[in-house]
Short mmCIF file of N, CA and C in Angstrom, two decimals:
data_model
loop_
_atom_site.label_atom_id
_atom_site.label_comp_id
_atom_site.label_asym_id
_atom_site.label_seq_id
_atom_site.Cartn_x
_atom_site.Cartn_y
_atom_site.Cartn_z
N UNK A 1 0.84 -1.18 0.00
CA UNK A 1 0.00 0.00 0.00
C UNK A 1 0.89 1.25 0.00
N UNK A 2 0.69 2.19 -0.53
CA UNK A 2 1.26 3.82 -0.88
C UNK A 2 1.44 4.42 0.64
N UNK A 3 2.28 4.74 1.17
CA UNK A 3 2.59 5.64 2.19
C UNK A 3 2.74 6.61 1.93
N UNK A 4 1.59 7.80 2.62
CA UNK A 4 1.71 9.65 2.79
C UNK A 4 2.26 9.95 4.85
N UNK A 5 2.90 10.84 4.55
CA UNK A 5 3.19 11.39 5.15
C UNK A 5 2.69 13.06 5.16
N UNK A 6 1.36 13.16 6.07
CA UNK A 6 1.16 14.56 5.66
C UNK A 6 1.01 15.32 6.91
N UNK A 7 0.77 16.84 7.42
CA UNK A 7 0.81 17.43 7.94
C UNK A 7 -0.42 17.89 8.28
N UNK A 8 -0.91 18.29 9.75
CA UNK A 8 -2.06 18.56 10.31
C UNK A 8 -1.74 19.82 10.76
N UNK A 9 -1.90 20.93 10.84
CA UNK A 9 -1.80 22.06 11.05
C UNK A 9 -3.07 22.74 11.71
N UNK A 10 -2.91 23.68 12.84
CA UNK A 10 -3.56 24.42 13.46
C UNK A 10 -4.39 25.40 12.80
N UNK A 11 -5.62 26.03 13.24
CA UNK A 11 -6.57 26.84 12.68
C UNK A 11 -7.35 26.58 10.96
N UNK A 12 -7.56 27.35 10.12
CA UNK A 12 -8.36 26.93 9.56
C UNK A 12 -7.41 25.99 8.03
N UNK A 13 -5.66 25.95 8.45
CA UNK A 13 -5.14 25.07 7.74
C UNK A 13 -5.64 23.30 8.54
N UNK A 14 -6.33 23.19 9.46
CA UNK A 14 -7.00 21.85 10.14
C UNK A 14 -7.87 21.24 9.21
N UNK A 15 -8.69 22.55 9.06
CA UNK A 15 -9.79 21.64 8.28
C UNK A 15 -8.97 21.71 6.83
N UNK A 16 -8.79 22.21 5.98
CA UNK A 16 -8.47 22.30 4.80
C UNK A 16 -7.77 21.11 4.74
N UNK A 17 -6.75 20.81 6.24
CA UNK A 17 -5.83 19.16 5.38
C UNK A 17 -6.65 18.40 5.75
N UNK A 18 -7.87 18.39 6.82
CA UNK A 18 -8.97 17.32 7.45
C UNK A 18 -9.40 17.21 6.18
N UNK A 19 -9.63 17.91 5.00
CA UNK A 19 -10.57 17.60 3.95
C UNK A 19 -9.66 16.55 2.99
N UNK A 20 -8.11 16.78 3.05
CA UNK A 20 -7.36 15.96 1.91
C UNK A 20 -7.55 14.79 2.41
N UNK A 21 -7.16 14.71 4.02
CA UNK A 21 -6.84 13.59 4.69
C UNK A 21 -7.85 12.78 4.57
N UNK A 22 -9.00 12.90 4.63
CA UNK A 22 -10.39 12.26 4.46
C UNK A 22 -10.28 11.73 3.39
N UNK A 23 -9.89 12.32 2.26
CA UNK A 23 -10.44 11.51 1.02
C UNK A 23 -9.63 10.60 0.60
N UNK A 24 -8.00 10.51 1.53
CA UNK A 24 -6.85 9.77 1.00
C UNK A 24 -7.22 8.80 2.16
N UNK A 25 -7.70 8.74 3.50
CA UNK A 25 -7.61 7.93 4.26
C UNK A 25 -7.73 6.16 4.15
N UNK A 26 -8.92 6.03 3.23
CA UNK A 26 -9.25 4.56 2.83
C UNK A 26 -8.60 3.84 2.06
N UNK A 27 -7.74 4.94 0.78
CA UNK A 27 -6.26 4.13 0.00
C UNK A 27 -5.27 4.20 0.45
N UNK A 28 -4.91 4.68 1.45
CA UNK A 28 -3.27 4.90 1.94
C UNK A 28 -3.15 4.61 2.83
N UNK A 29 -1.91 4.37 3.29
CA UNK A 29 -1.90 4.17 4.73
C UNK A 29 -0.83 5.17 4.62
N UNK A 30 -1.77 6.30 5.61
CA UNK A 30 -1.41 7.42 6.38
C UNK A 30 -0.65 7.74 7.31
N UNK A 31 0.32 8.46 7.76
CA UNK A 31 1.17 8.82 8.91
C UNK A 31 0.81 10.02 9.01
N UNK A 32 0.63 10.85 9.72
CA UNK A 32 0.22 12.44 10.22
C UNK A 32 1.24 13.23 11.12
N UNK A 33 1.96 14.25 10.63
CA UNK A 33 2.63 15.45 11.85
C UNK A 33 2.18 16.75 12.07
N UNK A 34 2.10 16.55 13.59
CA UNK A 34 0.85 17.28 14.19
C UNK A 34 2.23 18.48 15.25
N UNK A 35 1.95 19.83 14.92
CA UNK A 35 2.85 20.63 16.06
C UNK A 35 2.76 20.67 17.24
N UNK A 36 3.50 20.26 18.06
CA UNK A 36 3.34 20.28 19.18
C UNK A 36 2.09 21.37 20.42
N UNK A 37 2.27 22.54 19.50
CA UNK A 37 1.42 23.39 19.68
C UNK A 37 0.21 23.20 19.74
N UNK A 38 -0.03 22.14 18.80
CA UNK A 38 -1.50 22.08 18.11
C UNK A 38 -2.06 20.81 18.81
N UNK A 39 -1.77 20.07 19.76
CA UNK A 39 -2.50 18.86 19.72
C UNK A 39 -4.00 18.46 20.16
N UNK A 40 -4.37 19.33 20.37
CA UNK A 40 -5.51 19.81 20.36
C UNK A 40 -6.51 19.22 19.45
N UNK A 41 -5.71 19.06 17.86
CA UNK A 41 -6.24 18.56 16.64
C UNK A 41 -6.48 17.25 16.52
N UNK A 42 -5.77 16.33 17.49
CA UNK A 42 -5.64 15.22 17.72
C UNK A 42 -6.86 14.74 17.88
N UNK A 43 -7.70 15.38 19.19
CA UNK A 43 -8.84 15.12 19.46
C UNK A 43 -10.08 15.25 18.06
N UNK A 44 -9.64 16.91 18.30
CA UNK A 44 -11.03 17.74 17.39
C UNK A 44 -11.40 16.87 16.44
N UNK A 45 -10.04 16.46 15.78
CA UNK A 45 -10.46 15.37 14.07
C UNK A 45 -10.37 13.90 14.15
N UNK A 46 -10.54 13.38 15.93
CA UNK A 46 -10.56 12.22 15.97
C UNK A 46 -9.71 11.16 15.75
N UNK A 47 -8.07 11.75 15.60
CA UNK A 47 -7.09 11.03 14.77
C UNK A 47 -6.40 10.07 15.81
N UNK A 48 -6.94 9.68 16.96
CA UNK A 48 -6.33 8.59 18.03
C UNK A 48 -6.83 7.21 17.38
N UNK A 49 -8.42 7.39 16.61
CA UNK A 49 -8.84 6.29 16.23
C UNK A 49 -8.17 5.79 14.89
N UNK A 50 -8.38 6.87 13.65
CA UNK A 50 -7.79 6.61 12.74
C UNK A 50 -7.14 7.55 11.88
N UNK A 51 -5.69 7.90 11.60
CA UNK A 51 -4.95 6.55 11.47
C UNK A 51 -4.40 6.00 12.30
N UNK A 52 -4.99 6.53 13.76
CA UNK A 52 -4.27 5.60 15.29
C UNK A 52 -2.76 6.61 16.08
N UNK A 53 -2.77 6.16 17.21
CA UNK A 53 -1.70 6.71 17.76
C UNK A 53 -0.67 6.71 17.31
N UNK A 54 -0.10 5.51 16.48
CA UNK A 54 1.41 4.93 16.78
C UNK A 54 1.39 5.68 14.81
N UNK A 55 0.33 5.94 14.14
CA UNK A 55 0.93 6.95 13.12
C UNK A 55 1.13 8.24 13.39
N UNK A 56 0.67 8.90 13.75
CA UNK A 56 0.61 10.45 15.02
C UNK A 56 1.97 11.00 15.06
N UNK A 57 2.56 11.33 14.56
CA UNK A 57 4.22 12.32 15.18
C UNK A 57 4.40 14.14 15.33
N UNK A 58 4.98 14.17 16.48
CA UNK A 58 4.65 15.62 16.62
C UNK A 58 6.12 16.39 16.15
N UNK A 59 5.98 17.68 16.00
CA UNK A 59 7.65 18.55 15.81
C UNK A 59 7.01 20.00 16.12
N UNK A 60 7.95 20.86 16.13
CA UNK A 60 7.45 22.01 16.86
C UNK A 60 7.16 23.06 15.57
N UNK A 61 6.47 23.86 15.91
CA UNK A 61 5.83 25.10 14.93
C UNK A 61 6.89 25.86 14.64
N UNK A 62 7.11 26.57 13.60
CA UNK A 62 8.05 26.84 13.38
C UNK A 62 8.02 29.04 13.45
N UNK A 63 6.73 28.86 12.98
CA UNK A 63 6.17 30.51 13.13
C UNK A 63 6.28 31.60 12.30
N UNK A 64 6.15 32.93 12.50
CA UNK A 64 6.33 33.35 11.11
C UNK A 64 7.90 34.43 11.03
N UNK A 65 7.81 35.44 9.62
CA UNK A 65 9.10 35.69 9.87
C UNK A 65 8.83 37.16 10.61
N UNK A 66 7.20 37.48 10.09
CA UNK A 66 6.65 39.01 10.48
C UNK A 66 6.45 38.81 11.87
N UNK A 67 6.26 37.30 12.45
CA UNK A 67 5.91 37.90 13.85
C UNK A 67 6.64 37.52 15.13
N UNK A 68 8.00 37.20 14.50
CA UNK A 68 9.04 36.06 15.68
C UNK A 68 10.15 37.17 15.15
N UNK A 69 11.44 37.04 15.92
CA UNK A 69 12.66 37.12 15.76
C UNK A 69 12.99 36.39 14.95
N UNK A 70 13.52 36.70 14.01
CA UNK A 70 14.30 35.40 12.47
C UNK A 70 15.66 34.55 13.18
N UNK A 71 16.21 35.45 14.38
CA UNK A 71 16.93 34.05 15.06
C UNK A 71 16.31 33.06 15.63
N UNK A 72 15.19 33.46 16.26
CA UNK A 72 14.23 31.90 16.44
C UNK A 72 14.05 31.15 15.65
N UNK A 73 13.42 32.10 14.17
CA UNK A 73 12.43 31.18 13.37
C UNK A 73 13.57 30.11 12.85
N UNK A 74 14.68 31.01 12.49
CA UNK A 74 15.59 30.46 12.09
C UNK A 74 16.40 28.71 12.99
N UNK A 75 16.24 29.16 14.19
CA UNK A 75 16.26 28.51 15.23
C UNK A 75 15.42 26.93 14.94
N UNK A 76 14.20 27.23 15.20
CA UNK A 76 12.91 26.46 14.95
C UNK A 76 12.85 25.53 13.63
N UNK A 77 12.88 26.52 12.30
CA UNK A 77 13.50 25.38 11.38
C UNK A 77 14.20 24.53 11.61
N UNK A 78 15.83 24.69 12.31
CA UNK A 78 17.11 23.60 11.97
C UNK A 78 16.32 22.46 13.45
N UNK A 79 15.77 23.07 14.35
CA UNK A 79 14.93 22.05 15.04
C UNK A 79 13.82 21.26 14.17
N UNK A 80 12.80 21.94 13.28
CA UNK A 80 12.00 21.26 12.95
C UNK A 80 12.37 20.28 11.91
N UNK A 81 13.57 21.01 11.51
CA UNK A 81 14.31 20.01 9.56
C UNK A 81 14.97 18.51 10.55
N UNK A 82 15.25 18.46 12.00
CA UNK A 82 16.34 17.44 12.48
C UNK A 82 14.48 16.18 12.97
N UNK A 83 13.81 16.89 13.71
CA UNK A 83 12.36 16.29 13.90
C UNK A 83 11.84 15.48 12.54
N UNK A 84 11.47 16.30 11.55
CA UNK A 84 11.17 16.04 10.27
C UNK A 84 11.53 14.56 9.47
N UNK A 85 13.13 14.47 9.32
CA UNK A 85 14.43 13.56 9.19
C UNK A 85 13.73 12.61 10.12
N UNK A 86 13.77 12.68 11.45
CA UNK A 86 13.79 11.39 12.09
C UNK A 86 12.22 10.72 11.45
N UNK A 87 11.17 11.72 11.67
CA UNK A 87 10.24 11.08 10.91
C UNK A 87 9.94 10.34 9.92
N UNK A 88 10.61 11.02 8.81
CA UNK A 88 10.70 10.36 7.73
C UNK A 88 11.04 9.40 7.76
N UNK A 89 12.59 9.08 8.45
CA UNK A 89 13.42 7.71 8.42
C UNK A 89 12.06 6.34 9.14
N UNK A 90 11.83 6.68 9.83
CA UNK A 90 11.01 5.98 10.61
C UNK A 90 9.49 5.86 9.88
N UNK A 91 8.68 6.72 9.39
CA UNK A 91 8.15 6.21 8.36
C UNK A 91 7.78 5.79 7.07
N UNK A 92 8.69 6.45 6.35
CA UNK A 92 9.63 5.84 5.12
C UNK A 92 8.50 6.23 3.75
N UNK A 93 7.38 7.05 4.10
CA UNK A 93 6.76 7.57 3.24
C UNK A 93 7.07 7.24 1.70
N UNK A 94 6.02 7.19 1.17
CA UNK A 94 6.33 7.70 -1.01
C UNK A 94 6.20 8.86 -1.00
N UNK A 95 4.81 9.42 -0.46
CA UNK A 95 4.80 11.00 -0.69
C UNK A 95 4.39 11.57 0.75
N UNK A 96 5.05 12.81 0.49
CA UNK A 96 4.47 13.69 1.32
C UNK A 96 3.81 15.15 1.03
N UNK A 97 2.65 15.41 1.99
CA UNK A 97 1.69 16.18 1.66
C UNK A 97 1.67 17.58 2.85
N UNK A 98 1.68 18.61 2.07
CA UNK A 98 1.14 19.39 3.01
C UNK A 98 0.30 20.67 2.47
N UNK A 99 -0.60 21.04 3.42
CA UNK A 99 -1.64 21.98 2.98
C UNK A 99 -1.59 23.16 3.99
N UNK A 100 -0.45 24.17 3.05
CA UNK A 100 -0.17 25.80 3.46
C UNK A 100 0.51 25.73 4.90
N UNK A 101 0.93 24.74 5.53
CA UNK A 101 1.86 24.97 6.46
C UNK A 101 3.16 24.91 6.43
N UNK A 102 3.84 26.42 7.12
CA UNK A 102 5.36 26.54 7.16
C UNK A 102 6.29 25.42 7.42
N UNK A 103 5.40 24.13 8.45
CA UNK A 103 6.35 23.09 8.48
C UNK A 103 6.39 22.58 6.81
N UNK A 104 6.01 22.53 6.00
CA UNK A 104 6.32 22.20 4.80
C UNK A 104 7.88 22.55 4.41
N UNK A 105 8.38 23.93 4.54
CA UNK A 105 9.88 24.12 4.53
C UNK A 105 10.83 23.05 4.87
N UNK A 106 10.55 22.73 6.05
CA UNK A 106 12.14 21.99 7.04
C UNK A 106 11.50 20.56 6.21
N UNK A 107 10.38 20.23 6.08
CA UNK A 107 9.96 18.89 6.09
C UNK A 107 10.24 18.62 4.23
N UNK A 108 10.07 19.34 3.54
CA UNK A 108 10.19 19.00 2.34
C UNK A 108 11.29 19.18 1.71
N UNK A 109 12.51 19.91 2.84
CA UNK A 109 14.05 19.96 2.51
C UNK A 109 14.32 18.58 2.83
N UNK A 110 14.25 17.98 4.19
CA UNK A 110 14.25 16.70 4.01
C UNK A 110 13.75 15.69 3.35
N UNK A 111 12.56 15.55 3.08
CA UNK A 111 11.61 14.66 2.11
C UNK A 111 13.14 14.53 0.80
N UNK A 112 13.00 15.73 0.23
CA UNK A 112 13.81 16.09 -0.96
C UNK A 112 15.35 15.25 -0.90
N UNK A 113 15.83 15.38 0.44
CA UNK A 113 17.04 14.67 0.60
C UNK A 113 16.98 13.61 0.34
N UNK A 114 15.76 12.80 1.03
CA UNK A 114 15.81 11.00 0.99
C UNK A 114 14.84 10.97 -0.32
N UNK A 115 14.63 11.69 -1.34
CA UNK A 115 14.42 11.43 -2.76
C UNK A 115 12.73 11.06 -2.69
N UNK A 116 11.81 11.51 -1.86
CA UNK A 116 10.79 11.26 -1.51
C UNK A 116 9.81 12.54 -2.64
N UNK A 117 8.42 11.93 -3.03
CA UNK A 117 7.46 12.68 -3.79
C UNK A 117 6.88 13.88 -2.13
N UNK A 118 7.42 15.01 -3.39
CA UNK A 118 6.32 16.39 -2.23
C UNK A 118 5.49 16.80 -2.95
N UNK A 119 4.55 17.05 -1.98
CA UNK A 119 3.05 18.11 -2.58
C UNK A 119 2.28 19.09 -2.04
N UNK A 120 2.35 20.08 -2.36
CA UNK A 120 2.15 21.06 -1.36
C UNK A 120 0.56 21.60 -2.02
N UNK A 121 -0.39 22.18 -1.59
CA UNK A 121 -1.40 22.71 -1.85
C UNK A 121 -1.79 23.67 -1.09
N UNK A 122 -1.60 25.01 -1.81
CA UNK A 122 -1.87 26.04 -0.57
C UNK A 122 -2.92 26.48 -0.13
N UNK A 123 -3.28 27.41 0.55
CA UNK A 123 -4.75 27.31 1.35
C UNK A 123 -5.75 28.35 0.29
N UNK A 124 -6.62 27.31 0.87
CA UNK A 124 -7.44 28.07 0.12
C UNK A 124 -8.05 29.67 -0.16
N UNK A 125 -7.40 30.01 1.13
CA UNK A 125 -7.82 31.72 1.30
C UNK A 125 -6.43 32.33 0.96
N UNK A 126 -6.07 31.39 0.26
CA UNK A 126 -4.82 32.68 -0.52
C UNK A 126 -5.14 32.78 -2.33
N UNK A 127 -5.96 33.71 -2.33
CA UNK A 127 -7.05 34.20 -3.81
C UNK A 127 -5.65 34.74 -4.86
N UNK A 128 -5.40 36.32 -4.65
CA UNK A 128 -4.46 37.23 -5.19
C UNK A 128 -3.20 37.02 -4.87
N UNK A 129 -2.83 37.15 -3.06
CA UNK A 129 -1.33 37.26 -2.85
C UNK A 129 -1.15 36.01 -2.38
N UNK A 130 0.28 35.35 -2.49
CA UNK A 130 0.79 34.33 -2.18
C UNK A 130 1.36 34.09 -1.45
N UNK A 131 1.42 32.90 -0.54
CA UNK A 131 1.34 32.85 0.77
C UNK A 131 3.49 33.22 0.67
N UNK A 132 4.56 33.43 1.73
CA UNK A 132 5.64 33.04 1.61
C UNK A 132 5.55 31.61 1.89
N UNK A 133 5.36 30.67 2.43
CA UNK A 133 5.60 29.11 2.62
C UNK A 133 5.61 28.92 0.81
N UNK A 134 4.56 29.55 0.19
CA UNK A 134 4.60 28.92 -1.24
C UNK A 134 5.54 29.43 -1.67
N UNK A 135 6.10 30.84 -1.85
CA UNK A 135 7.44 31.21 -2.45
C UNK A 135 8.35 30.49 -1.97
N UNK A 136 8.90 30.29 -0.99
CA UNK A 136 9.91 29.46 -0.60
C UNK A 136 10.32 28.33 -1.38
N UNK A 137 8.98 27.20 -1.40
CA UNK A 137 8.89 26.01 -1.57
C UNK A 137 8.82 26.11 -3.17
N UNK A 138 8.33 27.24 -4.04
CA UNK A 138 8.72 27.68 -4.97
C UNK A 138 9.64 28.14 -5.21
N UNK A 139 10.60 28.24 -4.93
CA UNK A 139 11.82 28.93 -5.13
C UNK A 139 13.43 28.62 -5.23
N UNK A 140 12.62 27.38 -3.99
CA UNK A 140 14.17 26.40 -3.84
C UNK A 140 13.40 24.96 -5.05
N UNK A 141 12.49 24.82 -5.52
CA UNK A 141 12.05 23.24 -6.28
C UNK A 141 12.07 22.63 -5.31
N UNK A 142 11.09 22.75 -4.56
CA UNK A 142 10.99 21.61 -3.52
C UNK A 142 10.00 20.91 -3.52
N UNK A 143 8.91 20.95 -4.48
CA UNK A 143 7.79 20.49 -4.91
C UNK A 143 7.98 19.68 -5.84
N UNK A 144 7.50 18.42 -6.24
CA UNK A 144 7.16 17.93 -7.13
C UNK A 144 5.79 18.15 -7.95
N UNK A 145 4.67 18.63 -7.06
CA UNK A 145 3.35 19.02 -7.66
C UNK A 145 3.05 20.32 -5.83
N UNK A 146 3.05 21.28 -7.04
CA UNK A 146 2.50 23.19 -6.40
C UNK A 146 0.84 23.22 -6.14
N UNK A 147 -0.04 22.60 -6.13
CA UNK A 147 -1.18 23.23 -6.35
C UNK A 147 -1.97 24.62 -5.81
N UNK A 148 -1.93 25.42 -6.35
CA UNK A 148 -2.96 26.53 -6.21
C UNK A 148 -4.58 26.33 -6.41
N UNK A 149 -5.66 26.93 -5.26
CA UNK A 149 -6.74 26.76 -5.68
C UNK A 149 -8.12 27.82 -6.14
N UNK A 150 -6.71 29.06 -6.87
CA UNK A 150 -7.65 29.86 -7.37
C UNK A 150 -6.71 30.06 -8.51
N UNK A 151 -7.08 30.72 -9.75
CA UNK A 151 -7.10 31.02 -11.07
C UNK A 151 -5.69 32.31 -10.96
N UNK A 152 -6.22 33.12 -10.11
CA UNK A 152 -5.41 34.20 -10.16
C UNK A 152 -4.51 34.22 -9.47
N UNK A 153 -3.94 32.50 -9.18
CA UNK A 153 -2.49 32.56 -8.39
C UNK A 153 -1.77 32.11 -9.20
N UNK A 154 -2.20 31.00 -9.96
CA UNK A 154 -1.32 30.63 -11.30
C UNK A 154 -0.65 31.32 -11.63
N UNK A 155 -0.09 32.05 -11.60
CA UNK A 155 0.87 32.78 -12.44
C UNK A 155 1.80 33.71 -11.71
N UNK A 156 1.52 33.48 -10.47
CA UNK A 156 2.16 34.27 -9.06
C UNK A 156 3.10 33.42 -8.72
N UNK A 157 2.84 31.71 -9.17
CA UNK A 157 4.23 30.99 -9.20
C UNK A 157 4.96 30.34 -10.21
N UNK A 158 6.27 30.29 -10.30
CA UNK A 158 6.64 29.66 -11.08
C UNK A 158 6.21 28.01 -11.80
N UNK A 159 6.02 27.16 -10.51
CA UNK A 159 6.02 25.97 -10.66
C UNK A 159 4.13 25.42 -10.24
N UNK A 160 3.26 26.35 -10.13
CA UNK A 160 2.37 25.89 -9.72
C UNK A 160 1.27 25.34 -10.83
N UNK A 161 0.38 24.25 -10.08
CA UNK A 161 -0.43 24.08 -10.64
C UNK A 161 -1.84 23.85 -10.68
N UNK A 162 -3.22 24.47 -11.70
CA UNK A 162 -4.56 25.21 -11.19
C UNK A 162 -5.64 24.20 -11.45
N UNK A 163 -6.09 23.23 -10.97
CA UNK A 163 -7.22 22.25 -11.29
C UNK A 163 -8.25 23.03 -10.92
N UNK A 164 -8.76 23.56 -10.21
CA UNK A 164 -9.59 23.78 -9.71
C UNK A 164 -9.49 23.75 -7.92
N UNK A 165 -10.57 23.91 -7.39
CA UNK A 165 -10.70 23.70 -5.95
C UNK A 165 -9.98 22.17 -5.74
N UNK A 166 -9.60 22.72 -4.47
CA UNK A 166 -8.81 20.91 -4.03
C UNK A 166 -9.91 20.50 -2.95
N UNK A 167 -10.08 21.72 -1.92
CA UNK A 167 -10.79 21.15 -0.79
C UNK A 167 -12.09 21.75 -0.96
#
């Protein structure tokens, strides 16, 4: 069976990956990283039952650059990229998924190292301007598939791509 490795993220990036995670849940077998910050989500979306505890891994939030000291954030990455790594090794994913969260950075520098499929899909309430997590992850090729889910972002990235609504 296909192994994802995807990311659960706090506030209204929860539901947006609750919506991917749902529809991948019954073909994949799922692993989930949840921020320490956030576990909260654990409960809200029921994820003790399925995909179960022992898929569940936590790493810390990493934050932003407008609203932290950049020696933290900076900080927080080389913590979250060493968290990330151990994850991976340990669940050995095909792809990994994430929807508009900054842990996507540290996690898809690693993914990228051990030669792993990334996919990022950014949130849906980013219409006109683009989020930075997507420039980044645009910027260095750290994506294998960009998705945007409005018309008028297409073209705000280099590498992205516009199906339509995801969630």
């Amino acid at each position: 069976m296909t192994k994802i490795l995807m990311t659960i993220s706090g506030g209204g990036f929860m539901w947006q990956s609750n919506a991917v995670l749902q529809s991948l849940m019954d073909e994949f077998d799922i692993s989930i990283i949840v921020p320490y910050d956030t576990v909260g989500i654990i409960e809200k979306l029921n994820l003790n039952e399925k995909p179960g505890k022992d898929k569940i891994h936590h790493v810390h939030s990493i934050g932003t650059v407008s609203s932290n000291n950049i020696k933290d954030v900076i900080k927080r990455l080389i913590d979250t990229y060493k968290e990330c790594r151990s994850i991976l090794a340990t669940t050995n994913p095909d792809y990994v998924i994430c929807v508009a969260s900054s842990i996507a950075v540290p996690l898809f520098i690693a993914a990228k190292l051990k030669k792993k499929q990334t996919i990022y899909i950014d949130s849906i309430t980013r219409v006109e301007k683009p989020s930075l997590t997507g420039k980044i992850l645009d910027r260095l090729h750290l994506c294998n598939k960009f998705y945007v889910q409005w018309p008028e972002l297409d073209d705000k990235y280099r590498s992205s791509i516009y199906k339509g609504t995801i969630i």
